[in-house]
Coordinates of C-alpha atoms and ligand atoms in Angstrom, one line a residue:
M4 CA 0.0 0.0 0.0
K5 CA 1.8 3.1 -1.2
F6 CA 0.5 6.6 -0.5
R7 CA 1.1 9.9 -2.0
T8 CA 2.6 11.4 1.1
L9 CA 3.0 14.9 2.5
S10 CA 6.7 15.0 1.7
E11 CA 6.1 14.7 -2.0
A12 CA 3.3 17.3 -2.0
L13 CA 4.2 20.8 -3.3
V14 CA 2.7 22.9 -0.5
E15 CA 5.1 25.9 -0.3
G16 CA 2.9 29.0 -0.8
K17 CA -0.1 26.9 -1.6
T18 CA -3.5 26.7 0.1
V19 CA -4.0 23.2 1.6
L20 CA -7.4 21.8 2.4
L21 CA -6.6 19.6 5.4
R22 CA -9.2 17.1 6.6
T23 CA -8.7 16.3 10.3
D24 CA -10.8 14.3 12.8
F25 CA -11.5 16.9 15.5
N26 CA -14.6 14.9 16.7
V27 CA -13.6 15.5 20.3
P28 CA -15.9 14.7 23.3
I29 CA -17.4 18.0 24.7
K30 CA -19.2 18.2 28.0
D31 CA -20.4 21.3 29.9
G32 CA -18.7 23.6 27.4
K33 CA -15.3 21.9 27.8
I34 CA -13.3 19.5 25.7
Q35 CA -12.9 16.3 27.7
D36 CA -10.1 14.8 25.8
D37 CA -7.9 16.7 23.2
T38 CA -6.0 13.6 22.0
R39 CA -7.4 14.1 18.5
L40 CA -6.2 17.7 18.3
R41 CA -2.8 16.7 19.5
E42 CA -2.5 13.8 17.1
S43 CA -3.0 16.2 14.2
L44 CA -0.3 18.7 15.3
P45 CA 2.6 17.1 13.4
T46 CA 0.8 17.5 10.1
I47 CA -0.4 21.0 10.8
R48 CA 3.0 22.1 11.9
A49 CA 4.7 20.6 9.0
L50 CA 2.4 22.4 6.6
M51 CA 2.8 25.7 8.5
E52 CA 6.6 25.4 8.5
R53 CA 6.6 24.8 4.8
G54 CA 4.7 28.1 4.3
A55 CA 1.4 26.6 3.3
K56 CA -2.0 28.3 4.1
V57 CA -3.8 25.6 6.1
V58 CA -7.5 25.4 5.7
I59 CA -8.8 22.7 8.1
V60 CA -12.1 20.9 7.6
T61 CA -13.6 18.5 10.2
H62 CA -16.9 17.2 11.5
L63 CA -18.1 17.2 15.1
G64 CA -20.8 14.9 16.3
R65 CA -23.8 13.9 14.2
P66 CA -25.7 17.2 13.5
K67 CA -28.9 17.3 11.5
G68 CA -28.4 20.7 9.9
V69 CA -26.8 23.7 11.8
T70 CA -26.6 22.8 15.5
E71 CA -25.3 25.5 17.8
E72 CA -23.7 23.1 20.4
L73 CA -21.8 21.5 17.6
R74 CA -20.0 24.6 16.3
L75 CA -16.3 24.5 16.3
D76 CA -15.4 27.6 18.2
L77 CA -14.2 25.7 21.3
V78 CA -12.1 23.5 19.1
A79 CA -10.5 26.5 17.3
G80 CA -9.6 28.0 20.6
A81 CA -8.0 24.8 21.9
L82 CA -6.1 24.3 18.7
G83 CA -4.9 27.9 18.7
V84 CA -3.4 27.3 22.2
L85 CA -1.7 24.0 21.1
L86 CA -0.2 25.7 18.0
A87 CA 0.6 28.9 19.9
K88 CA -1.0 30.8 17.1
P89 CA -4.6 32.1 16.7
V90 CA -6.8 29.9 14.5
I91 CA -9.4 31.8 12.6
K92 CA -12.8 30.0 12.8
L93 CA -15.3 30.6 10.1
N94 CA -19.1 30.2 10.4
D95 CA -19.5 27.9 7.4
C96 CA -17.3 25.6 5.4
V97 CA -18.4 26.7 1.9
G98 CA -19.6 30.0 0.4
P99 CA -18.5 33.6 0.0
E100 CA -17.3 34.2 3.6
V101 CA -15.0 31.2 3.2
K102 CA -13.7 32.3 -0.2
A103 CA -12.9 35.8 1.1
A104 CA -11.2 34.5 4.3
I105 CA -9.0 32.1 2.2
A106 CA -8.0 34.9 -0.2
A107 CA -6.9 37.0 2.8
M108 CA -4.6 34.2 4.3
G109 CA -0.9 34.5 4.5
A110 CA 1.8 31.7 4.6
G111 CA 1.6 29.7 7.8
D112 CA -1.9 30.9 8.7
V113 CA -4.5 28.4 10.0
V114 CA -8.2 28.7 9.3
L115 CA -10.8 26.2 10.7
L116 CA -14.0 25.8 8.6
E117 CA -17.3 25.3 10.4
N118 CA -18.6 21.7 11.1
V119 CA -18.8 20.1 7.7
R120 CA -21.7 17.9 8.7
F121 CA -24.0 20.9 9.0
H122 CA -24.4 20.2 5.3
P123 CA -26.1 16.9 4.5
E124 CA -24.2 16.9 1.2
E125 CA -21.1 16.0 3.2
E126 CA -22.3 12.5 4.1
A127 CA -24.0 12.1 0.7
N128 CA -20.6 12.7 -0.9
D129 CA -22.2 15.2 -3.2
P130 CA -19.8 16.1 -6.0
A131 CA -20.9 19.8 -6.3
F132 CA -20.4 20.2 -2.5
A133 CA -16.9 18.6 -2.8
K134 CA -16.1 21.1 -5.5
A135 CA -17.3 24.0 -3.3
L136 CA -15.2 22.7 -0.4
A137 CA -12.1 22.6 -2.6
E138 CA -12.7 26.1 -3.9
G139 CA -9.7 28.4 -3.4
C140 CA -7.5 25.4 -2.4
D141 CA -4.6 23.9 -4.4
V142 CA -3.9 20.6 -2.5
Y143 CA -5.9 18.2 -0.4
V144 CA -4.3 16.4 2.6
N145 CA -6.3 13.8 4.6
D146 CA -5.2 13.2 8.2
A147 CA -8.6 12.1 9.5
F148 CA -8.0 8.4 10.2
G149 CA -11.1 8.2 12.3
T150 CA -13.4 8.9 9.4
I151 CA -11.4 7.3 6.6
H152 CA -13.8 4.4 6.4
R153 CA -16.6 6.8 5.3
A154 CA -17.0 7.9 1.7
H155 CA -18.0 11.5 2.4
A156 CA -17.3 14.7 0.4
S157 CA -14.5 15.8 2.7
T158 CA -12.8 12.3 2.8
V159 CA -13.3 11.0 -0.7
G160 CA -15.2 13.6 -2.9
V161 CA -12.5 16.4 -2.8
A162 CA -9.8 13.9 -3.9
A163 CA -11.4 14.0 -7.3
V164 CA -11.0 17.7 -7.5
L165 CA -7.6 18.4 -5.9
P166 CA -4.3 16.5 -5.9
A167 CA -4.7 14.3 -2.7
Y168 CA -2.0 13.2 -0.2
A169 CA -2.0 11.3 3.1
G170 CA -1.2 13.3 6.3
L171 CA 1.4 12.0 8.8
L172 CA -1.2 10.5 11.1
V173 CA -3.0 8.6 8.4
A174 CA 0.4 7.3 7.1
R175 CA 1.4 6.2 10.5
E176 CA -1.9 4.4 11.3
V177 CA -1.8 2.6 8.0
K178 CA 1.9 1.6 8.4
V179 CA 1.4 0.2 12.0
L180 CA -1.9 -1.6 11.2
S181 CA -0.6 -3.0 7.9
G182 CA 2.4 -4.3 9.8
I183 CA 0.1 -6.4 12.0
L184 CA -1.8 -7.7 9.0
E185 CA 1.2 -8.5 6.8
N186 CA 4.2 -9.3 8.9
P187 CA 3.5 -9.4 12.7
E188 CA 6.0 -10.8 15.2
K189 CA 4.7 -14.1 16.4
P190 CA 3.0 -15.2 18.5
V191 CA 0.1 -12.8 17.9
T192 CA -2.7 -12.4 20.4
L193 CA -6.0 -10.7 19.7
V194 CA -7.8 -9.4 22.8
A195 CA -11.4 -8.7 22.1
G196 CA -14.0 -7.3 24.5
G197 CA -16.8 -4.8 24.6
A198 CA -20.5 -5.1 24.1
K199 CA -21.5 -6.3 20.6
I200 CA -20.4 -9.3 18.6
D201 CA -21.5 -7.7 15.3
T202 CA -18.8 -5.1 15.5
K203 CA -16.1 -7.6 16.5
I204 CA -16.8 -10.8 14.6
G205 CA -15.3 -9.4 11.4
I206 CA -11.9 -8.9 13.0
L207 CA -12.1 -12.2 14.9
E208 CA -12.7 -14.1 11.7
K209 CA -10.0 -12.3 9.8
F210 CA -7.5 -13.0 12.6
L211 CA -8.0 -16.7 12.3
D212 CA -5.3 -16.4 9.7
I213 CA -3.1 -14.1 11.8
A214 CA -3.4 -14.6 15.5
D215 CA -2.2 -17.6 17.5
T216 CA -4.3 -16.8 20.6
F217 CA -7.7 -15.2 21.1
I218 CA -8.6 -13.7 24.4
I219 CA -12.3 -12.9 24.6
G220 CA -13.8 -10.9 27.4
G221 CA -16.5 -8.3 28.0
A222 CA -20.2 -8.9 27.2
L223 CA -18.9 -10.4 23.9
A224 CA -17.6 -13.4 25.9
N225 CA -21.1 -14.1 27.2
T226 CA -22.2 -15.1 23.7
F227 CA -19.2 -17.4 23.4
L228 CA -19.7 -18.9 26.9
A229 CA -23.3 -19.6 25.9
A230 CA -22.0 -21.2 22.7
Q231 CA -20.0 -23.6 24.9
G232 CA -23.1 -24.6 26.8
H233 CA -22.6 -22.4 29.9
S234 CA -25.5 -20.7 31.5
V235 CA -24.9 -17.0 31.6
G236 CA -27.8 -16.1 33.8
S237 CA -29.4 -12.8 32.9
S238 CA -26.2 -11.4 31.3
L239 CA -26.2 -9.3 28.1
C240 CA -26.0 -12.2 25.6
E241 CA -26.9 -12.1 22.0
A242 CA -28.9 -15.3 21.7
D243 CA -29.2 -14.9 17.9
K244 CA -25.5 -14.8 17.6
V245 CA -24.7 -18.0 19.5
E246 CA -24.4 -19.9 16.2
I247 CA -21.8 -17.4 14.9
A248 CA -19.8 -17.8 18.1
K249 CA -20.0 -21.6 17.8
K250 CA -18.8 -21.4 14.2
F251 CA -15.8 -19.2 15.2
L252 CA -14.9 -21.6 18.0
E253 CA -15.0 -24.6 15.7
A254 CA -12.9 -22.8 13.0
A255 CA -10.3 -21.7 15.6
K256 CA -10.1 -25.3 16.9
A257 CA -9.7 -26.7 13.4
Q258 CA -6.8 -24.3 12.7
G259 CA -5.1 -25.2 16.0
K260 CA -5.7 -21.7 17.6
T261 CA -6.0 -21.1 21.3
V262 CA -9.2 -19.4 22.4
L263 CA -9.3 -18.2 26.0
L264 CA -12.6 -17.3 27.5
P265 CA -13.2 -16.2 31.1
V266 CA -13.2 -19.0 33.7
D267 CA -14.8 -16.8 36.4
A268 CA -16.8 -13.6 36.5
V269 CA -18.0 -10.8 38.7
V270 CA -21.8 -11.0 38.8
A271 CA -24.7 -8.9 40.3
T272 CA -28.4 -8.6 39.7
D273 CA -27.7 -5.2 38.2
A274 CA -24.9 -2.8 37.5
T275 CA -26.3 -0.2 39.9
V276 CA -23.7 1.2 42.3
G277 CA -24.2 -0.1 45.9
L278 CA -25.8 -3.4 45.0
P279 CA -24.1 -6.6 46.2
F280 CA -21.8 -8.4 43.8
Q281 CA -19.8 -11.6 43.9
E282 CA -17.1 -13.6 42.0
V283 CA -18.2 -17.0 40.7
S284 CA -17.0 -19.7 38.3
V285 CA -18.6 -19.4 34.9
D286 CA -20.2 -22.8 35.7
T287 CA -22.3 -21.3 38.5
V288 CA -23.7 -18.0 37.3
P289 CA -27.0 -17.6 39.2
A290 CA -30.0 -17.4 36.8
D291 CA -31.0 -13.9 38.1
Q292 CA -27.5 -12.4 37.9
K293 CA -25.5 -10.7 35.1
I294 CA -21.8 -11.2 34.3
L295 CA -20.4 -7.6 34.5
D296 CA -16.7 -8.3 34.6
I297 CA -14.2 -11.1 34.2
G298 CA -13.0 -12.6 37.5
S299 CA -9.5 -12.6 39.1
K300 CA -8.6 -16.1 37.9
S301 CA -9.5 -15.1 34.3
V302 CA -7.2 -12.0 34.7
I303 CA -4.3 -14.4 35.7
L304 CA -5.1 -16.8 32.8
F305 CA -5.2 -13.9 30.3
A306 CA -2.0 -12.3 31.7
E307 CA -0.1 -15.5 31.3
A308 CA -1.0 -15.7 27.7
L309 CA -0.2 -12.0 27.1
A310 CA 3.2 -12.4 28.7
K311 CA 4.1 -15.0 26.0
S312 CA 2.9 -12.8 23.1
R313 CA 5.1 -10.8 20.8
T314 CA 2.3 -8.9 19.1
I315 CA -0.9 -7.9 21.0
L316 CA -3.9 -6.2 19.5
W317 CA -6.5 -5.1 22.0
N318 CA -10.0 -3.8 21.3
G319 CA -12.9 -3.7 23.8
P320 CA -13.1 -3.6 27.6
M321 CA -13.3 -6.8 29.7
G322 CA -16.3 -5.6 31.7
L323 CA -18.5 -2.7 32.6
Y324 CA -15.5 -0.6 33.5
E325 CA -17.5 2.6 33.8
N326 CA -18.6 1.3 37.3
P327 CA -15.5 1.0 39.6
V328 CA -16.9 -2.3 41.0
F329 CA -16.6 -3.9 37.5
E330 CA -13.4 -2.3 36.3
K331 CA -10.8 -4.7 37.8
G332 CA -10.8 -7.1 34.8
T333 CA -10.2 -4.4 32.3
R334 CA -7.6 -2.8 34.6
G335 CA -5.8 -6.1 35.1
V336 CA -5.7 -6.9 31.4
A337 CA -4.7 -3.3 30.5
E338 CA -1.8 -3.5 33.0
A339 CA -0.8 -6.9 31.8
I340 CA -0.6 -5.7 28.2
A341 CA 1.2 -2.5 29.2
G342 CA 3.8 -4.6 31.1
T343 CA 4.8 -6.8 28.1
F344 CA 7.6 -6.1 25.6
A345 CA 5.4 -7.1 22.7
V346 CA 4.2 -4.8 19.9
K347 CA 1.1 -3.5 21.6
V348 CA -1.7 -1.8 19.6
L349 CA -4.8 -0.5 21.2
G350 CA -8.0 0.8 19.6
G351 CA -11.6 1.6 20.4
G352 CA -13.1 4.7 22.1
D353 CA -14.1 2.9 25.3
S354 CA -10.9 0.9 25.6
I355 CA -8.8 4.1 25.3
D356 CA -11.1 5.8 27.8
A357 CA -10.5 2.9 30.2
V358 CA -6.7 3.2 29.8
N359 CA -6.9 6.9 30.5
H360 CA -9.1 6.3 33.5
F361 CA -6.5 3.8 34.9
G362 CA -3.7 6.3 34.4
I363 CA -1.7 4.1 32.1
A364 CA 0.7 6.2 30.1
H365 CA 0.1 6.1 26.3
E366 CA 3.8 5.5 25.9
K367 CA 3.3 2.0 27.3
F368 CA 1.7 1.1 24.0
T369 CA 3.4 0.9 20.6
H370 CA 0.4 2.5 19.0
I371 CA -3.0 3.8 20.0
S372 CA -5.2 4.0 17.0
T373 CA -7.4 7.2 16.6
G374 CA -9.9 5.2 14.6
G375 CA -12.3 2.9 16.4
G376 CA -14.5 1.8 13.5
A377 CA -11.9 2.7 10.9
M378 CA -9.3 0.6 12.7
L379 CA -11.6 -2.4 12.9
E380 CA -12.6 -2.2 9.2
F381 CA -8.9 -1.7 8.2
L382 CA -7.9 -4.8 10.2
E383 CA -10.7 -6.8 8.7
G384 CA -8.8 -6.3 5.4
K385 CA -11.3 -4.0 3.8
M386 CA -10.1 -1.3 1.4
L387 CA -11.3 1.9 3.0
P388 CA -12.7 4.5 0.6
G389 CA -10.7 7.4 2.1
V390 CA -7.5 5.3 1.9
Q391 CA -8.1 4.3 -1.7
V392 CA -8.1 7.8 -3.0
L393 CA -4.7 8.5 -1.5
L394 CA -2.9 5.6 -3.1
V395 CA -0.3 5.8 -5.8
S396 CA -2.2 4.3 -8.8
Ligands
ADP401 P1 -14.6 0.0 22.3 O1 -15.2 1.4 22.2 O2 -13.3 0.0 23.0 O3 -14.5 -0.6 20.9 P2 -17.1 -1.3 22.8 O4 -17.8 0.0 22.4 O5 -17.2 -2.4 21.9 O6 -15.6 -0.9 23.1 O7 -17.7 -1.7 24.2 C1 -17.6 -1.0 25.3 C2 -18.8 -1.1 26.2 O8 -19.0 -2.5 26.6 C3 -18.6 -0.4 27.5 O9 -19.7 0.5 27.7 C4 -18.7 -1.5 28.6 O10 -19.4 -1.1 29.8 C5 -19.5 -2.6 27.9 N1 -19.3 -3.9 28.5 C6 -18.2 -4.6 28.5 N2 -18.4 -5.8 29.2 C7 -19.7 -5.8 29.6 C8 -20.5 -6.7 30.3 N3 -20.1 -7.8 30.8 N4 -21.8 -6.3 30.5 C9 -22.3 -5.2 30.1 N5 -21.6 -4.3 29.4 C10 -20.3 -4.6 29.1
MG402 MG1 -17.3 2.0 22.0

């Protein structure tokens, strides 16, 4: 997979339309986590240093038309602080105001366009809208890995109008993730957790050819436990997916792969704080109780397998980590992964949130992907539409 990269792009004195993923969590008028802003800094700085005029386009949330809470003023302010240079925020992403502002830019200036999803044409990948977005710009750079699996006007459409290049973040994500797919150091362990089998079965199946060991936790594991004939009480369990889980377990066995499921669990009648909870074997889950975390024996079992791995890919918490009573499994597995010398790659909004909550330094991981859905789809082996338009043909 060979990209047209930033270093080959002629950007000196040019106006660059830069797609970033500034879809940051905002609560009570404050940015809760600015990782996505920080991750885009190397590309923005490289463009500024090379004398480009940087016109940034991003989405925020899922607005239906213009939505006041989803304007980008806060983001522009925070980005300006990180860059130590004011970022001019516009009130639209297309039209006469934008055209005039771009015409007035000097080398190294940074302008942030308004939330591109205020226009439904963005997600419809409308060609006329893509053309309007590109107006006044000479070069397109995509550094928004988090939305690269979406064929939208700002991720795919504009590449038909302007010469298109991969930003530094996109290039790094693709390099690390391709490395896992193509040439990982063995043994490889895939740690999968979280809530829904639908979003994870694709990667589990793809990794039958890549991973040596599968560690399955979270609510996801309940469906697999049920497939093995365990009774999971009143746990979150996708009864209609038990067949899929069974098929996966059979395929893994036929290929000589190791699949580790929890051997014990923390159960309660409900996840409400203050209710009694207990640790039980997965063979004795009471009918009226839910599995809300993996148990301490499972953590030890998983940690032993992790210690023997040379490549670890982790996506999805081991339990309902948002409640401190049910966070120990995720914490234990996170710390076990962080403590290995393997190539360690982490992805998924909730998993990253958990790692932050536990205070585990990001440096403990080889790579933390900025794309939840994009990472999963990439690792499933799909050609992502936003990646495709950046490839050397
Ligand atoms: P990620 O964002 O890292 O990809 P997911 O979105 O797939 O992860 O899943 C995270 C969610 O799964 C969390 O909200 C967590 O509370 C939930 N979860 C994990 N294990 C359980 C469980 N045993 N019961 C209920 N919810 C669970
Ligand atoms: Mg999630």
